[in-house]
């Protein structure tokens, strides 16, 4: 039971910190590049949910705590290499994706490290979504967890859906953070939710996966 509790704690999203304005954000990145650790600490707080969401869409939940620390350690080490301070969020998300990719290379037998089909902690603010059928409404966070375990969604769809419905980002915030157009985000959200709805409609009414 202790392990399950630890895993749930690791999956919980970081507290939402006030978002700095674009000018404040740029100043923080530039200050951090100049060696200001307080500025980097503020960047950590304001971007923790972004990194958590990117990792949550890819890694087993038990790995999230260590992965978060490692991603920000790499970011601090390589911050001087960032050419465009305004692209810090997209750069940070890329580091998180690369970490997840390398993690799977180190753990080659993916069949042994599938995501656990449990509800995602820290998603209390996630909106319900009408999924239709006998099941009525179901938390999207729960559905995402199940689909993550079964590999029904590609990583890019999972990433955007987790950021939107688990981490609470708006569409424009996702677009800015991932260096995408708002239109592309809307399309991926629509397609991802549609695929999610189709998959859940195919589940037995009793729920659960017994394979």
PDB file of C-alpha atoms in Angstrom:
ATOM      1  CA  UNK A   1       0.000   0.000   0.000  1.00  0.00           C
ATOM      2  CA  UNK A   2       2.900   2.340   0.729  1.00  0.00           C
ATOM      3  CA  UNK A   3       4.088   2.033  -2.866  1.00  0.00           C
ATOM      4  CA  UNK A   4       0.667   2.893  -4.268  1.00  0.00           C
ATOM      5  CA  UNK A   5       0.488   5.973  -2.074  1.00  0.00           C
ATOM      6  CA  UNK A   6       3.935   7.055  -3.213  1.00  0.00           C
ATOM      7  CA  UNK A   7       2.997   6.565  -6.866  1.00  0.00           C
ATOM      8  CA  UNK A   8      -0.157   8.635  -6.438  1.00  0.00           C
ATOM      9  CA  UNK A   9       1.812  11.388  -4.730  1.00  0.00           C
ATOM     10  CA  UNK A  10       4.348  11.393  -7.537  1.00  0.00           C
ATOM     11  CA  UNK A  11       1.576  11.791 -10.107  1.00  0.00           C
ATOM     12  CA  UNK A  12       0.043  14.806  -8.405  1.00  0.00           C
ATOM     13  CA  UNK A  13       0.451  18.003 -10.382  1.00  0.00           C
ATOM     14  CA  UNK A  14       2.623  20.783  -8.932  1.00  0.00           C
ATOM     15  CA  UNK A  15       0.742  23.699  -7.415  1.00  0.00           C
ATOM     16  CA  UNK A  16      -0.287  26.307  -9.963  1.00  0.00           C
ATOM     17  CA  UNK A  17       1.959  29.355  -9.661  1.00  0.00           C
ATOM     18  CA  UNK A  18       0.998  32.829 -10.931  1.00  0.00           C
ATOM     19  CA  UNK A  19       1.897  33.124 -14.609  1.00  0.00           C
ATOM     20  CA  UNK A  20       4.403  35.936 -15.284  1.00  0.00           C
ATOM     21  CA  UNK A  21       3.644  38.336 -18.102  1.00  0.00           C
ATOM     22  CA  UNK A  22       5.547  37.895 -21.363  1.00  0.00           C
ATOM     23  CA  UNK A  23       7.930  40.696 -20.406  1.00  0.00           C
ATOM     24  CA  UNK A  24       8.436  39.297 -16.902  1.00  0.00           C
ATOM     25  CA  UNK A  25       9.005  35.825 -18.308  1.00  0.00           C
ATOM     26  CA  UNK A  26      11.643  37.048 -20.735  1.00  0.00           C
ATOM     27  CA  UNK A  27      13.382  38.962 -17.950  1.00  0.00           C
ATOM     28  CA  UNK A  28      13.356  35.871 -15.716  1.00  0.00           C
ATOM     29  CA  UNK A  29      14.908  33.690 -18.410  1.00  0.00           C
ATOM     30  CA  UNK A  30      17.599  36.241 -19.154  1.00  0.00           C
ATOM     31  CA  UNK A  31      18.326  36.667 -15.436  1.00  0.00           C
ATOM     32  CA  UNK A  32      18.535  32.897 -14.990  1.00  0.00           C
ATOM     33  CA  UNK A  33      20.934  32.688 -17.935  1.00  0.00           C
ATOM     34  CA  UNK A  34      23.081  35.263 -16.171  1.00  0.00           C
ATOM     35  CA  UNK A  35      23.255  33.005 -13.109  1.00  0.00           C
ATOM     36  CA  UNK A  36      20.357  34.261 -10.987  1.00  0.00           C
ATOM     37  CA  UNK A  37      19.186  31.157  -9.094  1.00  0.00           C
ATOM     38  CA  UNK A  38      16.125  32.943  -7.714  1.00  0.00           C
ATOM     39  CA  UNK A  39      14.988  33.679 -11.250  1.00  0.00           C
ATOM     40  CA  UNK A  40      15.422  30.022 -12.184  1.00  0.00           C
ATOM     41  CA  UNK A  41      13.461  29.000  -9.086  1.00  0.00           C
ATOM     42  CA  UNK A  42      10.575  31.174 -10.289  1.00  0.00           C
ATOM     43  CA  UNK A  43      10.791  29.549 -13.715  1.00  0.00           C
ATOM     44  CA  UNK A  44      10.647  26.165 -12.010  1.00  0.00           C
ATOM     45  CA  UNK A  45       7.467  27.138 -10.168  1.00  0.00           C
ATOM     46  CA  UNK A  46       5.777  28.682 -13.201  1.00  0.00           C
ATOM     47  CA  UNK A  47       6.661  25.808 -15.565  1.00  0.00           C
ATOM     48  CA  UNK A  48       6.356  22.843 -13.218  1.00  0.00           C
ATOM     49  CA  UNK A  49       2.889  21.904 -14.468  1.00  0.00           C
ATOM     50  CA  UNK A  50       4.030  22.017 -18.094  1.00  0.00           C
ATOM     51  CA  UNK A  51       6.894  19.606 -17.470  1.00  0.00           C
ATOM     52  CA  UNK A  52       4.675  17.429 -15.279  1.00  0.00           C
ATOM     53  CA  UNK A  53       2.080  17.189 -18.048  1.00  0.00           C
ATOM     54  CA  UNK A  54       4.607  16.312 -20.751  1.00  0.00           C
ATOM     55  CA  UNK A  55       6.110  13.601 -18.550  1.00  0.00           C
ATOM     56  CA  UNK A  56       2.742  12.307 -17.318  1.00  0.00           C
ATOM     57  CA  UNK A  57       1.680  11.694 -20.914  1.00  0.00           C
ATOM     58  CA  UNK A  58       4.718   9.471 -21.440  1.00  0.00           C
ATOM     59  CA  UNK A  59       6.152   7.905 -18.293  1.00  0.00           C
ATOM     60  CA  UNK A  60       4.904   5.568 -15.545  1.00  0.00           C
ATOM     61  CA  UNK A  61       3.693   7.706 -12.655  1.00  0.00           C
ATOM     62  CA  UNK A  62       6.199   6.234 -10.211  1.00  0.00           C
ATOM     63  CA  UNK A  63       8.957   7.871 -12.271  1.00  0.00           C
ATOM     64  CA  UNK A  64       7.541  11.404 -12.329  1.00  0.00           C
ATOM     65  CA  UNK A  65       9.197  12.850  -9.238  1.00  0.00           C
ATOM     66  CA  UNK A  66      12.726  11.883 -10.277  1.00  0.00           C
ATOM     67  CA  UNK A  67      12.010  12.801 -13.888  1.00  0.00           C
ATOM     68  CA  UNK A  68      10.861  16.304 -12.925  1.00  0.00           C
ATOM     69  CA  UNK A  69      14.053  16.913 -10.970  1.00  0.00           C
ATOM     70  CA  UNK A  70      16.234  15.583 -13.768  1.00  0.00           C
ATOM     71  CA  UNK A  71      14.552  17.689 -16.463  1.00  0.00           C
ATOM     72  CA  UNK A  72      15.069  20.911 -14.528  1.00  0.00           C
ATOM     73  CA  UNK A  73      18.634  19.925 -13.666  1.00  0.00           C
ATOM     74  CA  UNK A  74      19.370  19.467 -17.364  1.00  0.00           C
ATOM     75  CA  UNK A  75      17.630  22.762 -18.132  1.00  0.00           C
ATOM     76  CA  UNK A  76      19.751  24.607 -15.574  1.00  0.00           C
ATOM     77  CA  UNK A  77      22.920  23.040 -16.958  1.00  0.00           C
ATOM     78  CA  UNK A  78      22.088  23.876 -20.584  1.00  0.00           C
ATOM     79  CA  UNK A  79      20.371  27.217 -20.045  1.00  0.00           C
ATOM     80  CA  UNK A  80      23.290  29.082 -21.579  1.00  0.00           C
ATOM     81  CA  UNK A  81      22.686  27.226 -24.852  1.00  0.00           C
ATOM     82  CA  UNK A  82      19.161  28.637 -25.228  1.00  0.00           C
ATOM     83  CA  UNK A  83      19.363  31.085 -28.139  1.00  0.00           C
ATOM     84  CA  UNK A  84      15.857  32.510 -27.875  1.00  0.00           C
ATOM     85  CA  UNK A  85      14.799  33.217 -24.263  1.00  0.00           C
ATOM     86  CA  UNK A  86      11.207  33.686 -25.435  1.00  0.00           C
ATOM     87  CA  UNK A  87      11.122  30.010 -26.442  1.00  0.00           C
ATOM     88  CA  UNK A  88      12.022  28.765 -22.965  1.00  0.00           C
ATOM     89  CA  UNK A  89       8.760  26.835 -22.440  1.00  0.00           C
ATOM     90  CA  UNK A  90       8.971  24.966 -25.762  1.00  0.00           C
ATOM     91  CA  UNK A  91      12.667  24.281 -25.126  1.00  0.00           C
ATOM     92  CA  UNK A  92      11.856  22.932 -21.668  1.00  0.00           C
ATOM     93  CA  UNK A  93       9.087  20.708 -23.061  1.00  0.00           C
ATOM     94  CA  UNK A  94      11.568  19.315 -25.592  1.00  0.00           C
ATOM     95  CA  UNK A  95      13.976  18.441 -22.771  1.00  0.00           C
ATOM     96  CA  UNK A  96      11.153  16.598 -20.997  1.00  0.00           C
ATOM     97  CA  UNK A  97      10.289  14.653 -24.162  1.00  0.00           C
ATOM     98  CA  UNK A  98      13.927  13.740 -24.710  1.00  0.00           C
ATOM     99  CA  UNK A  99      14.211  12.563 -21.116  1.00  0.00           C
ATOM    100  CA  UNK A 100      11.175  10.309 -21.555  1.00  0.00           C
ATOM    101  CA  UNK A 101      12.559   8.947 -24.832  1.00  0.00           C
ATOM    102  CA  UNK A 102      15.915   8.177 -23.213  1.00  0.00           C
ATOM    103  CA  UNK A 103      14.184   6.584 -20.231  1.00  0.00           C
ATOM    104  CA  UNK A 104      12.423   4.116 -22.499  1.00  0.00           C
ATOM    105  CA  UNK A 105      15.685   3.329 -24.277  1.00  0.00           C
ATOM    106  CA  UNK A 106      17.167   2.425 -20.902  1.00  0.00           C
ATOM    107  CA  UNK A 107      14.129   0.286 -20.103  1.00  0.00           C
ATOM    108  CA  UNK A 108      13.735  -1.459 -23.427  1.00  0.00           C
ATOM    109  CA  UNK A 109      11.051  -3.973 -22.384  1.00  0.00           C
ATOM    110  CA  UNK A 110       8.107  -1.587 -22.612  1.00  0.00           C
ATOM    111  CA  UNK A 111       5.581  -4.329 -21.929  1.00  0.00           C
ATOM    112  CA  UNK A 112       6.717  -4.299 -18.307  1.00  0.00           C
ATOM    113  CA  UNK A 113       6.388  -0.560 -17.766  1.00  0.00           C
ATOM    114  CA  UNK A 114       2.946   0.308 -19.097  1.00  0.00           C
ATOM    115  CA  UNK A 115       1.036   3.104 -17.407  1.00  0.00           C
ATOM    116  CA  UNK A 116      -1.117   1.859 -14.553  1.00  0.00           C
ATOM    117  CA  UNK A 117      -4.877   2.018 -15.382  1.00  0.00           C
ATOM    118  CA  UNK A 118      -5.757   4.178 -12.381  1.00  0.00           C
ATOM    119  CA  UNK A 119      -7.200   7.651 -11.972  1.00  0.00           C
ATOM    120  CA  UNK A 120      -4.731  10.514 -12.239  1.00  0.00           C
ATOM    121  CA  UNK A 121      -4.262  12.347  -8.960  1.00  0.00           C
ATOM    122  CA  UNK A 122      -4.380  16.112  -8.851  1.00  0.00           C
ATOM    123  CA  UNK A 123      -7.088  16.410 -11.497  1.00  0.00           C
ATOM    124  CA  UNK A 124      -9.856  17.701  -9.248  1.00  0.00           C
ATOM    125  CA  UNK A 125     -10.311  20.748 -11.445  1.00  0.00           C
ATOM    126  CA  UNK A 126     -10.653  18.775 -14.654  1.00  0.00           C
ATOM    127  CA  UNK A 127     -13.974  19.301 -16.419  1.00  0.00           C
ATOM    128  CA  UNK A 128     -16.276  16.395 -17.135  1.00  0.00           C
ATOM    129  CA  UNK A 129     -16.778  15.553 -20.752  1.00  0.00           C
ATOM    130  CA  UNK A 130     -19.892  14.067 -22.292  1.00  0.00           C
ATOM    131  CA  UNK A 131     -18.848  10.682 -23.612  1.00  0.00           C
ATOM    132  CA  UNK A 132     -22.295   9.342 -24.484  1.00  0.00           C
ATOM    133  CA  UNK A 133     -23.570   5.770 -24.134  1.00  0.00           C
ATOM    134  CA  UNK A 134     -24.684   3.998 -20.981  1.00  0.00           C
ATOM    135  CA  UNK A 135     -21.715   5.313 -19.020  1.00  0.00           C
ATOM    136  CA  UNK A 136     -22.836   8.937 -19.306  1.00  0.00           C
ATOM    137  CA  UNK A 137     -20.094  11.273 -18.135  1.00  0.00           C
ATOM    138  CA  UNK A 138     -16.645  10.138 -17.118  1.00  0.00           C
ATOM    139  CA  UNK A 139     -13.682  12.119 -15.962  1.00  0.00           C
ATOM    140  CA  UNK A 140     -11.353  12.691 -18.890  1.00  0.00           C
ATOM    141  CA  UNK A 141      -8.402  12.290 -16.566  1.00  0.00           C
ATOM    142  CA  UNK A 142      -9.516   8.746 -15.706  1.00  0.00           C
ATOM    143  CA  UNK A 143     -10.031   7.940 -19.369  1.00  0.00           C
ATOM    144  CA  UNK A 144      -6.616   9.277 -20.286  1.00  0.00           C
ATOM    145  CA  UNK A 145      -5.019   7.057 -17.682  1.00  0.00           C
ATOM    146  CA  UNK A 146      -6.724   3.980 -19.119  1.00  0.00           C
ATOM    147  CA  UNK A 147      -5.805   4.906 -22.660  1.00  0.00           C
ATOM    148  CA  UNK A 148      -2.237   5.585 -21.637  1.00  0.00           C
ATOM    149  CA  UNK A 149      -2.017   2.039 -20.307  1.00  0.00           C
ATOM    150  CA  UNK A 150      -3.471   0.576 -23.492  1.00  0.00           C
ATOM    151  CA  UNK A 151      -1.517   2.757 -25.879  1.00  0.00           C
ATOM    152  CA  UNK A 152      -4.641   3.879 -27.715  1.00  0.00           C
ATOM    153  CA  UNK A 153      -3.505   7.466 -28.219  1.00  0.00           C
ATOM    154  CA  UNK A 154      -0.264   8.690 -29.729  1.00  0.00           C
ATOM    155  CA  UNK A 155       2.045  10.707 -27.477  1.00  0.00           C
ATOM    156  CA  UNK A 156       1.261  14.041 -29.117  1.00  0.00           C
ATOM    157  CA  UNK A 157      -2.478  13.616 -28.513  1.00  0.00           C
ATOM    158  CA  UNK A 158      -1.919  12.431 -24.934  1.00  0.00           C
ATOM    159  CA  UNK A 159       0.373  15.363 -24.256  1.00  0.00           C
ATOM    160  CA  UNK A 160      -2.124  18.006 -25.343  1.00  0.00           C
ATOM    161  CA  UNK A 161      -5.072  16.306 -23.626  1.00  0.00           C
ATOM    162  CA  UNK A 162      -3.162  15.959 -20.357  1.00  0.00           C
ATOM    163  CA  UNK A 163      -2.061  19.595 -20.463  1.00  0.00           C
ATOM    164  CA  UNK A 164      -5.620  20.757 -21.168  1.00  0.00           C
ATOM    165  CA  UNK A 165      -7.729  18.560 -18.911  1.00  0.00           C
ATOM    166  CA  UNK A 166      -5.341  17.422 -16.178  1.00  0.00           C
ATOM    167  CA  UNK A 167      -2.922  20.332 -15.825  1.00  0.00           C
ATOM    168  CA  UNK A 168      -5.573  22.961 -16.621  1.00  0.00           C
ATOM    169  CA  UNK A 169      -3.868  24.856 -19.453  1.00  0.00           C
ATOM    170  CA  UNK A 170      -6.012  26.828 -21.864  1.00  0.00           C
ATOM    171  CA  UNK A 171      -5.715  26.248 -25.599  1.00  0.00           C
ATOM    172  CA  UNK A 172      -3.702  29.454 -26.175  1.00  0.00           C
ATOM    173  CA  UNK A 173      -1.408  28.582 -23.245  1.00  0.00           C
ATOM    174  CA  UNK A 174      -0.727  25.153 -24.754  1.00  0.00           C
ATOM    175  CA  UNK A 175      -0.026  26.740 -28.129  1.00  0.00           C
ATOM    176  CA  UNK A 176       2.444  29.198 -26.609  1.00  0.00           C
ATOM    177  CA  UNK A 177       4.140  26.580 -24.440  1.00  0.00           C
ATOM    178  CA  UNK A 178       4.572  24.022 -27.221  1.00  0.00           C
ATOM    179  CA  UNK A 179       5.319  26.537 -29.995  1.00  0.00           C
ATOM    180  CA  UNK A 180       2.185  25.538 -31.921  1.00  0.00           C
ATOM    181  CA  UNK A 181      -0.569  27.582 -33.530  1.00  0.00           C
ATOM    182  CA  UNK A 182      -3.858  27.852 -31.605  1.00  0.00           C
ATOM    183  CA  UNK A 183      -5.584  26.260 -34.586  1.00  0.00           C
ATOM    184  CA  UNK A 184      -3.331  23.198 -34.442  1.00  0.00           C
ATOM    185  CA  UNK A 185      -4.031  22.817 -30.739  1.00  0.00           C
ATOM    186  CA  UNK A 186      -7.787  23.018 -31.329  1.00  0.00           C
ATOM    187  CA  UNK A 187      -7.601  20.353 -34.039  1.00  0.00           C
ATOM    188  CA  UNK A 188      -5.560  17.979 -31.879  1.00  0.00           C
ATOM    189  CA  UNK A 189      -7.862  18.508 -28.906  1.00  0.00           C
ATOM    190  CA  UNK A 190     -10.924  17.794 -31.036  1.00  0.00           C
ATOM    191  CA  UNK A 191      -9.419  14.686 -32.614  1.00  0.00           C
ATOM    192  CA  UNK A 192      -8.026  13.415 -29.336  1.00  0.00           C
ATOM    193  CA  UNK A 193     -11.343  13.769 -27.516  1.00  0.00           C
ATOM    194  CA  UNK A 194     -13.138  12.119 -30.440  1.00  0.00           C
ATOM    195  CA  UNK A 195     -10.814   9.116 -30.349  1.00  0.00           C
ATOM    196  CA  UNK A 196     -11.153   8.967 -26.596  1.00  0.00           C
ATOM    197  CA  UNK A 197     -14.945   8.981 -26.863  1.00  0.00           C
ATOM    198  CA  UNK A 198     -14.900   6.214 -29.487  1.00  0.00           C
ATOM    199  CA  UNK A 199     -12.600   4.040 -27.407  1.00  0.00           C
ATOM    200  CA  UNK A 200     -14.621   4.445 -24.224  1.00  0.00           C
ATOM    201  CA  UNK A 201     -17.856   3.720 -26.068  1.00  0.00           C
ATOM    202  CA  UNK A 202     -16.352   0.369 -27.041  1.00  0.00           C
ATOM    203  CA  UNK A 203     -15.599  -0.542 -23.406  1.00  0.00           C
ATOM    204  CA  UNK A 204     -17.949  -3.043 -21.668  1.00  0.00           C
ATOM    205  CA  UNK A 205     -20.605  -1.352 -19.541  1.00  0.00           C
ATOM    206  CA  UNK A 206     -19.135  -2.987 -16.450  1.00  0.00           C
ATOM    207  CA  UNK A 207     -15.910  -1.067 -17.040  1.00  0.00           C
ATOM    208  CA  UNK A 208     -12.344  -2.123 -16.643  1.00  0.00           C
ATOM    209  CA  UNK A 209      -9.940  -4.035 -18.783  1.00  0.00           C
ATOM    210  CA  UNK A 210      -9.459  -7.709 -18.004  1.00  0.00           C
ATOM    211  CA  UNK A 211      -6.992  -8.632 -20.697  1.00  0.00           C
TER     212      UNK A 211
END
